[in-house]
Amino acid sequence: MGNQIPTPDFETYSLDPPLVAAAVDNGVVSVKWADGREARFHHMWLRDNCACEHCIDGNSRERVNSILLIPDDVHPNSVAVSAAGGLEVNWAEPVGNCRRSHFHPGWLRAFDYSNGARPTEEWEIETWGQELEQNLPIFTADGVFDDDEVRYDFLTTLRRLGLAIVTGMPKDYAAFERISAQIGLLRDMNWGKIFEIFPKPEGEYVAHRGFALDAHTDAATREYIPGIQIFQCVENTSTGGESFWVDGFHIAKIMRQQYPQEFELLSTVPWEQASRSTGTHYRWTAPVFDLNHRGQITAVRDTTWLREPLRADFDTVPKLFNAYRLYASLKAERRNQVERKLVEGDVAFVDNRRAMHGRRAFDPASGRRHIRTCYGEREELLSAIRMIERRRAARMFGG
């Protein structure tokens, strides 16, 4: 069985193995599971995470008590293992109407931080170059729509690689909205939620021309870059016009390992990018490579033709140009590109903060190339994955 003991979330945890021992030990609560694993929890941490009806709203699973209500010297009068195998804590002082907490053994195990700091949610990242072309992740539309396991494989592949292709989609607008919804909510941009790309002389953007486009991420001019971009091939009968993708994380890895000084420049010195039209003007300043607090790359910000004139320290300008030209040459190398000529029914999903997309030149007079595109967000992708995992756990543990 699963959550017979309340938890401060909507997830389902296993009651096996149960706790077999609990004690107050030098200012912390020590517990032991039936399989021998042990853990320790600070009193404040346990008090802050009580999931009783007085501390957690039953509908939203959100805290209802201020942390300032917890005494500085919060401590239990007693602790014990409950009949269900959980941890019971009787507190010396109440917080609001709560005097007692009951912790699920599976939840405690999932959030144990005493056996090494518990990292925030992480997932496997697999970088790639041209070799992925021989094993391109391709899924059928029917499978993604009709089979939860296929959909899970599709979503986690997109999370891992930053690229996945769905085939067999009707080319109409409604079908595109339906397949895009597999990621979640779409992001509205100044040109709307869905954008049509085909040659038109009066078009505002370079995508409306027939010439080649270097590998790039979209909307680097925005403070918050769209996380996912989706491309539907409506028609592609022109000569040329092959799509290609470059793993920006792979390029960053090459530069970090082989060209550390250039990598340092591209990850620390900001370069302004701007997008102007007759009715809008967007700009943002940031380095090409975005790193998190651990130094891991989390995004590539580079809409190549939207770079503003570089404004940096005088002596830094030539160094940054050299670094950027090196980066541009690496992403232009065929060994770092995955190419596919999209055909009617193809829908390409890419992580827009990682998998840069480009296009070979095509002849508009030789046929028609019509691509439909929109943006989603990484957090919507991650939410969709977690919801499938939640359903799996509920089936497995009987929540």
Coordinates of C-alpha atoms in Angstrom, one line a residue:
M1 CA 0.0 0.0 0.0
G2 CA 1.0 3.6 -0.5
N3 CA 0.1 6.8 1.3
Q4 CA -1.8 5.6 4.4
I5 CA 0.3 8.2 6.2
P6 CA -0.1 11.7 4.9
T7 CA 2.7 13.4 2.9
P8 CA 3.1 17.1 2.0
D9 CA 2.7 16.3 -1.8
F10 CA 0.6 14.3 -4.2
E11 CA 3.1 11.5 -4.8
T12 CA 2.7 7.9 -3.7
Y13 CA 5.5 6.2 -1.7
S14 CA 6.0 2.6 -0.7
L15 CA 5.5 1.7 3.0
D16 CA 8.1 -1.1 2.4
P17 CA 10.6 -1.1 4.0
P18 CA 9.0 0.3 7.2
L19 CA 10.9 2.0 10.0
V20 CA 11.9 -0.4 12.8
A21 CA 13.6 2.1 15.2
A22 CA 13.5 5.8 16.1
A23 CA 15.2 7.8 18.8
V24 CA 16.2 11.3 19.8
D25 CA 19.9 11.5 19.6
N26 CA 22.1 14.6 20.3
G27 CA 19.6 17.1 19.0
V28 CA 18.4 15.1 16.0
V29 CA 16.0 12.3 15.4
S30 CA 17.6 9.0 14.2
V31 CA 15.6 6.4 12.4
K32 CA 16.3 2.9 11.0
W33 CA 14.5 1.0 8.2
A34 CA 13.9 -2.7 8.1
D35 CA 16.6 -3.1 5.5
G36 CA 19.2 -1.6 7.8
R37 CA 19.5 1.9 6.3
E38 CA 19.8 4.6 8.9
A39 CA 19.2 8.4 8.7
R40 CA 19.1 11.5 10.9
F41 CA 16.8 14.5 10.7
H42 CA 17.1 17.9 12.4
H43 CA 14.1 18.9 14.6
M44 CA 13.5 22.1 12.7
W45 CA 13.5 20.1 9.4
L46 CA 10.9 17.6 10.7
R47 CA 8.7 20.3 12.2
D48 CA 8.8 22.4 9.0
N49 CA 7.7 19.3 7.0
C50 CA 4.8 18.1 9.1
A51 CA 2.0 17.0 6.8
C52 CA -0.9 16.9 9.3
E53 CA -4.2 18.6 8.6
H54 CA -3.2 21.6 10.7
C55 CA 0.0 22.2 8.8
I56 CA -0.9 21.3 5.2
D57 CA -3.9 22.4 3.2
G58 CA -5.7 19.2 2.1
N59 CA -6.5 20.4 -1.4
S60 CA -3.3 22.1 -2.5
R61 CA -0.8 20.3 -0.2
E62 CA 0.7 23.6 0.6
R63 CA 1.9 24.8 4.0
V64 CA -0.5 26.9 6.0
N65 CA 1.7 27.8 9.0
S66 CA 4.5 30.4 9.0
I67 CA 8.0 29.1 9.8
L68 CA 8.1 31.9 12.4
L69 CA 5.6 30.1 14.5
I70 CA 8.2 27.3 15.1
P71 CA 10.1 27.9 18.3
D72 CA 13.9 28.4 17.9
D73 CA 14.6 25.5 20.2
V74 CA 11.9 23.2 18.7
H75 CA 12.3 19.6 20.0
P76 CA 10.2 16.6 20.6
N77 CA 9.0 15.2 23.9
S78 CA 9.1 11.7 22.4
V79 CA 9.4 9.8 19.1
A80 CA 8.3 6.3 18.2
V81 CA 7.7 4.0 15.2
S82 CA 4.0 3.8 14.4
A83 CA 2.0 0.7 13.7
A84 CA 2.1 1.6 10.0
G85 CA 5.9 1.8 10.1
G86 CA 6.2 5.6 10.1
L87 CA 7.8 8.0 12.4
E88 CA 5.6 9.6 15.1
V89 CA 6.8 12.8 16.8
N90 CA 5.2 14.3 19.8
W91 CA 6.4 17.9 20.0
A92 CA 7.2 19.8 23.3
E93 CA 5.3 22.9 22.1
P94 CA 2.5 23.2 19.6
V95 CA 2.6 25.1 16.3
G96 CA -0.9 26.4 15.9
N97 CA -3.1 23.4 16.6
C98 CA -0.5 20.8 15.8
R99 CA 1.2 18.9 18.6
R100 CA 2.0 15.6 16.8
S101 CA 3.5 14.7 13.4
H102 CA 3.4 11.4 11.6
F103 CA 6.0 10.9 8.8
H104 CA 5.7 8.3 6.0
P105 CA 8.8 6.0 5.9
G106 CA 8.9 6.1 2.1
W107 CA 8.7 9.9 2.1
L108 CA 11.5 10.2 4.7
R109 CA 13.7 7.9 2.6
A110 CA 13.1 9.9 -0.5
F111 CA 14.1 13.1 1.2
D112 CA 16.9 11.8 3.4
Y113 CA 19.7 14.3 3.4
S114 CA 21.9 12.7 6.1
N115 CA 23.5 10.2 3.7
G116 CA 25.0 13.0 1.6
A117 CA 23.3 16.2 0.5
R118 CA 20.1 15.4 -1.4
P119 CA 20.5 17.1 -4.8
T120 CA 17.7 18.9 -6.5
E121 CA 16.0 17.0 -9.3
E122 CA 18.5 15.9 -11.9
W123 CA 18.3 13.8 -15.0
E124 CA 20.6 12.1 -17.5
I125 CA 22.0 14.4 -20.2
E126 CA 23.5 12.7 -23.3
T127 CA 25.5 14.9 -25.6
W128 CA 25.8 14.0 -29.3
G129 CA 27.3 14.9 -32.7
Q130 CA 26.8 13.5 -36.2
E131 CA 26.7 10.0 -34.9
L132 CA 23.1 10.5 -33.6
E133 CA 22.0 10.8 -37.3
Q134 CA 22.2 7.0 -37.5
N135 CA 20.0 6.5 -34.5
L136 CA 17.7 9.5 -34.6
P137 CA 15.0 9.2 -31.9
I138 CA 11.8 8.8 -34.0
F139 CA 8.3 8.1 -32.5
T140 CA 5.0 7.6 -34.2
A141 CA 2.2 10.0 -33.6
D142 CA -0.2 7.2 -32.7
G143 CA 2.2 5.9 -30.1
V144 CA 2.7 9.3 -28.5
F145 CA -1.1 9.9 -28.4
D146 CA -2.3 6.5 -27.4
D147 CA 0.3 4.8 -25.2
D148 CA 1.5 6.3 -21.9
E149 CA 4.7 4.3 -22.0
V150 CA 5.5 5.5 -25.5
R151 CA 4.7 9.0 -24.5
Y152 CA 7.0 8.7 -21.5
D153 CA 9.8 7.4 -23.7
F154 CA 9.3 10.3 -26.1
L155 CA 9.3 12.9 -23.3
T156 CA 12.3 11.5 -21.5
T157 CA 14.2 11.2 -24.7
L158 CA 13.6 14.8 -25.4
R159 CA 14.7 15.7 -21.9
R160 CA 17.9 13.5 -22.3
L161 CA 18.9 14.5 -25.9
G162 CA 17.2 17.8 -26.4
L163 CA 15.8 16.4 -29.7
A164 CA 13.0 14.0 -30.8
I165 CA 11.0 13.5 -34.0
V166 CA 7.4 12.4 -34.3
T167 CA 6.2 11.1 -37.6
G168 CA 2.8 10.4 -39.2
M169 CA 1.1 13.6 -38.1
P170 CA -1.7 15.2 -40.2
K171 CA -0.5 18.6 -41.5
D172 CA -3.6 20.6 -40.4
Y173 CA -3.5 23.3 -37.8
A174 CA -5.6 21.4 -35.3
A175 CA -3.3 18.4 -35.4
F176 CA -0.3 20.6 -34.7
E177 CA -2.1 22.1 -31.6
R178 CA -2.8 18.5 -30.4
I179 CA 0.7 17.2 -30.8
S180 CA 2.2 20.4 -29.2
A181 CA -0.1 19.9 -26.2
Q182 CA 1.8 16.7 -25.4
I183 CA 4.4 19.0 -23.9
G184 CA 2.0 21.3 -22.1
L185 CA 1.0 24.9 -22.3
L186 CA 2.3 26.9 -25.3
R187 CA 4.1 30.2 -25.0
D188 CA 2.6 33.3 -26.6
M189 CA 5.1 35.5 -28.4
N190 CA 4.8 38.9 -30.1
W191 CA 4.0 37.1 -33.4
G192 CA 1.4 34.8 -31.7
K193 CA 1.5 31.3 -30.4
I194 CA 1.9 29.6 -33.8
F195 CA 4.1 30.9 -36.5
E196 CA 4.1 29.9 -40.2
I197 CA 7.5 29.8 -42.0
F198 CA 7.5 29.9 -45.8
P199 CA 9.1 32.2 -48.4
K200 CA 7.5 35.6 -48.7
P201 CA 9.4 38.6 -49.9
E202 CA 7.6 40.9 -47.5
G203 CA 8.4 38.8 -44.5
E204 CA 9.9 40.5 -41.4
Y205 CA 12.3 37.7 -40.5
V206 CA 15.2 36.0 -42.2
A207 CA 13.4 32.7 -41.8
H208 CA 11.1 33.9 -44.6
R209 CA 13.9 33.8 -47.1
G210 CA 15.5 30.9 -49.0
F211 CA 19.1 31.3 -47.8
A212 CA 20.8 29.1 -45.3
L213 CA 20.5 29.7 -41.6
D214 CA 23.3 29.0 -39.2
A215 CA 22.6 26.8 -36.2
H216 CA 21.0 29.0 -33.5
T217 CA 18.7 29.1 -30.6
D218 CA 15.5 31.2 -31.0
A219 CA 14.5 34.3 -29.0
A220 CA 17.9 34.9 -27.3
T221 CA 16.7 38.5 -27.0
R222 CA 14.2 37.5 -24.3
E223 CA 15.1 37.5 -20.6
Y224 CA 13.5 34.0 -20.4
I225 CA 14.3 32.0 -23.5
P226 CA 11.6 29.6 -24.6
G227 CA 12.5 26.1 -23.5
I228 CA 11.0 24.0 -26.2
Q229 CA 10.5 24.6 -29.9
I230 CA 8.3 22.5 -32.1
F231 CA 8.5 22.3 -35.9
Q232 CA 5.7 20.8 -38.1
C233 CA 6.5 20.1 -41.7
V234 CA 3.4 21.0 -43.7
E235 CA 5.1 20.7 -47.0
N236 CA 8.7 20.4 -48.2
T237 CA 9.1 19.8 -51.9
S238 CA 11.8 22.5 -52.6
T239 CA 15.3 21.6 -53.6
G240 CA 17.5 21.9 -50.5
G241 CA 16.1 23.1 -47.3
E242 CA 17.4 20.2 -45.1
S243 CA 17.0 20.9 -41.4
F244 CA 20.0 20.3 -39.1
W245 CA 20.6 20.4 -35.3
V246 CA 23.7 21.0 -33.2
D247 CA 24.0 20.0 -29.5
G248 CA 25.1 23.2 -27.8
F249 CA 26.0 21.2 -24.7
H250 CA 28.3 19.1 -26.9
I251 CA 30.0 22.2 -28.3
A252 CA 30.4 23.6 -24.8
K253 CA 31.9 20.4 -23.6
I254 CA 34.5 20.5 -26.5
M255 CA 35.4 24.1 -25.7
R256 CA 35.6 23.5 -21.9
Q257 CA 38.0 20.6 -22.5
Q258 CA 40.1 21.8 -25.4
Y259 CA 39.7 25.6 -25.3
P260 CA 39.2 26.5 -21.6
Q261 CA 40.1 30.2 -22.0
E262 CA 37.6 30.7 -24.9
F263 CA 35.0 28.8 -22.9
E264 CA 35.5 31.0 -19.9
L265 CA 35.0 34.1 -22.1
L266 CA 31.8 32.8 -23.6
S267 CA 30.4 31.9 -20.2
T268 CA 31.3 35.1 -18.4
V269 CA 31.3 38.0 -20.8
P270 CA 27.8 39.2 -21.9
W271 CA 26.9 40.0 -25.4
E272 CA 23.7 41.9 -26.1
Q273 CA 21.2 40.5 -28.6
A274 CA 18.2 42.5 -29.9
S275 CA 15.1 41.9 -32.1
R276 CA 13.3 44.8 -33.7
S277 CA 10.2 45.0 -35.8
T278 CA 7.8 47.8 -36.7
G279 CA 5.9 47.2 -33.5
T280 CA 8.2 45.6 -31.0
H281 CA 11.8 45.9 -29.6
Y282 CA 13.3 43.2 -27.5
R283 CA 16.8 43.0 -26.1
W284 CA 18.8 41.1 -23.5
T285 CA 22.4 40.9 -22.4
A286 CA 24.0 37.7 -21.2
P287 CA 26.9 35.3 -22.0
V288 CA 26.5 32.7 -24.8
F289 CA 26.8 29.9 -22.3
D290 CA 24.7 30.0 -19.2
L291 CA 26.1 28.0 -16.2
N292 CA 24.4 27.1 -12.9
H293 CA 25.9 27.4 -9.4
R294 CA 27.8 24.1 -10.0
G295 CA 29.3 25.3 -13.2
Q296 CA 27.1 23.0 -15.3
I297 CA 25.8 24.4 -18.6
T298 CA 22.1 25.0 -18.6
A299 CA 21.5 27.0 -21.8
V300 CA 23.0 28.4 -25.0
R301 CA 21.8 31.9 -25.8
D302 CA 22.7 32.6 -29.4
T303 CA 20.4 33.9 -32.2
T304 CA 23.4 34.6 -34.4
W305 CA 22.0 37.4 -36.6
L306 CA 20.5 39.3 -33.7
R307 CA 23.9 40.0 -32.0
E308 CA 24.3 43.7 -31.2
P309 CA 27.6 45.5 -31.7
L310 CA 29.8 44.1 -28.9
R311 CA 30.3 46.3 -25.9
A312 CA 33.0 45.0 -23.6
D313 CA 36.3 46.1 -22.1
F314 CA 38.7 47.3 -24.8
D315 CA 41.2 44.5 -24.4
T316 CA 38.4 41.9 -24.1
V317 CA 36.8 42.7 -27.5
P318 CA 39.3 40.9 -29.8
K319 CA 39.5 37.9 -27.3
L320 CA 35.7 37.5 -27.3
F321 CA 35.5 37.7 -31.1
N322 CA 38.1 35.0 -31.4
A323 CA 36.2 32.8 -28.9
Y324 CA 32.9 33.4 -30.6
R325 CA 34.4 32.6 -34.1
L326 CA 35.9 29.4 -32.7
Y327 CA 32.5 28.4 -31.3
A328 CA 30.8 29.3 -34.6
S329 CA 33.3 27.2 -36.5
L330 CA 32.7 24.2 -34.2
K331 CA 28.9 24.3 -34.7
A332 CA 29.5 24.6 -38.5
E333 CA 31.5 21.4 -38.7
R334 CA 29.4 18.6 -40.2
R335 CA 30.7 16.1 -37.5
N336 CA 28.8 18.2 -35.0
Q337 CA 25.5 18.3 -36.9
V338 CA 22.6 16.0 -37.3
E339 CA 20.7 16.5 -40.5
R340 CA 17.3 15.4 -41.8
K341 CA 15.1 16.8 -44.5
L342 CA 11.7 17.0 -42.9
V343 CA 8.8 15.6 -44.9
E344 CA 5.1 16.0 -44.6
G345 CA 3.9 14.5 -41.3
D346 CA 7.2 15.1 -39.4
V347 CA 7.2 17.1 -36.2
A348 CA 10.6 18.0 -34.7
F349 CA 10.8 18.8 -30.9
V350 CA 13.9 20.5 -29.8
D351 CA 15.2 21.9 -26.5
N352 CA 15.6 25.6 -27.6
R353 CA 18.2 26.3 -24.8
R354 CA 20.3 23.4 -26.0
A355 CA 19.7 21.9 -29.5
M356 CA 20.5 24.7 -31.9
H357 CA 18.6 24.4 -35.2
G358 CA 19.6 25.5 -38.7
R359 CA 18.6 25.1 -42.3
R360 CA 20.4 24.5 -45.6
A361 CA 19.6 26.9 -48.4
F362 CA 16.7 26.1 -50.7
D363 CA 15.3 27.3 -54.0
P364 CA 11.8 28.7 -53.5
A365 CA 11.1 28.4 -57.2
S366 CA 11.7 24.6 -57.2
G367 CA 8.8 23.8 -54.8
R368 CA 7.2 24.8 -51.5
R369 CA 8.8 24.7 -48.1
H370 CA 6.2 25.3 -45.3
I371 CA 7.1 24.8 -41.7
R372 CA 4.8 25.6 -38.8
T373 CA 6.4 26.3 -35.4
C374 CA 5.6 27.2 -31.8
Y375 CA 7.2 27.3 -28.4
G376 CA 6.7 25.5 -25.1
E377 CA 8.7 25.4 -21.9
R378 CA 11.0 23.0 -20.3
E379 CA 9.0 23.1 -17.0
E380 CA 6.0 21.9 -19.0
L381 CA 8.0 19.0 -20.4
L382 CA 9.2 18.1 -16.9
S383 CA 5.7 18.4 -15.4
A384 CA 4.4 16.0 -18.1
I385 CA 7.1 13.5 -17.2
R386 CA 6.4 13.8 -13.5
M387 CA 2.7 13.2 -14.0
I388 CA 3.3 9.9 -15.8
E389 CA 5.7 8.9 -13.0
R390 CA 3.1 9.8 -10.4
R391 CA 0.5 7.6 -12.2
R392 CA 3.1 4.8 -12.3
A393 CA 3.8 5.1 -8.6
A394 CA 0.1 5.1 -7.7
R395 CA -0.4 1.9 -9.6
M396 CA 2.7 0.3 -8.1
F397 CA 2.1 1.2 -4.5
G398 CA -1.7 1.4 -4.5
G399 CA -2.0 5.1 -3.7

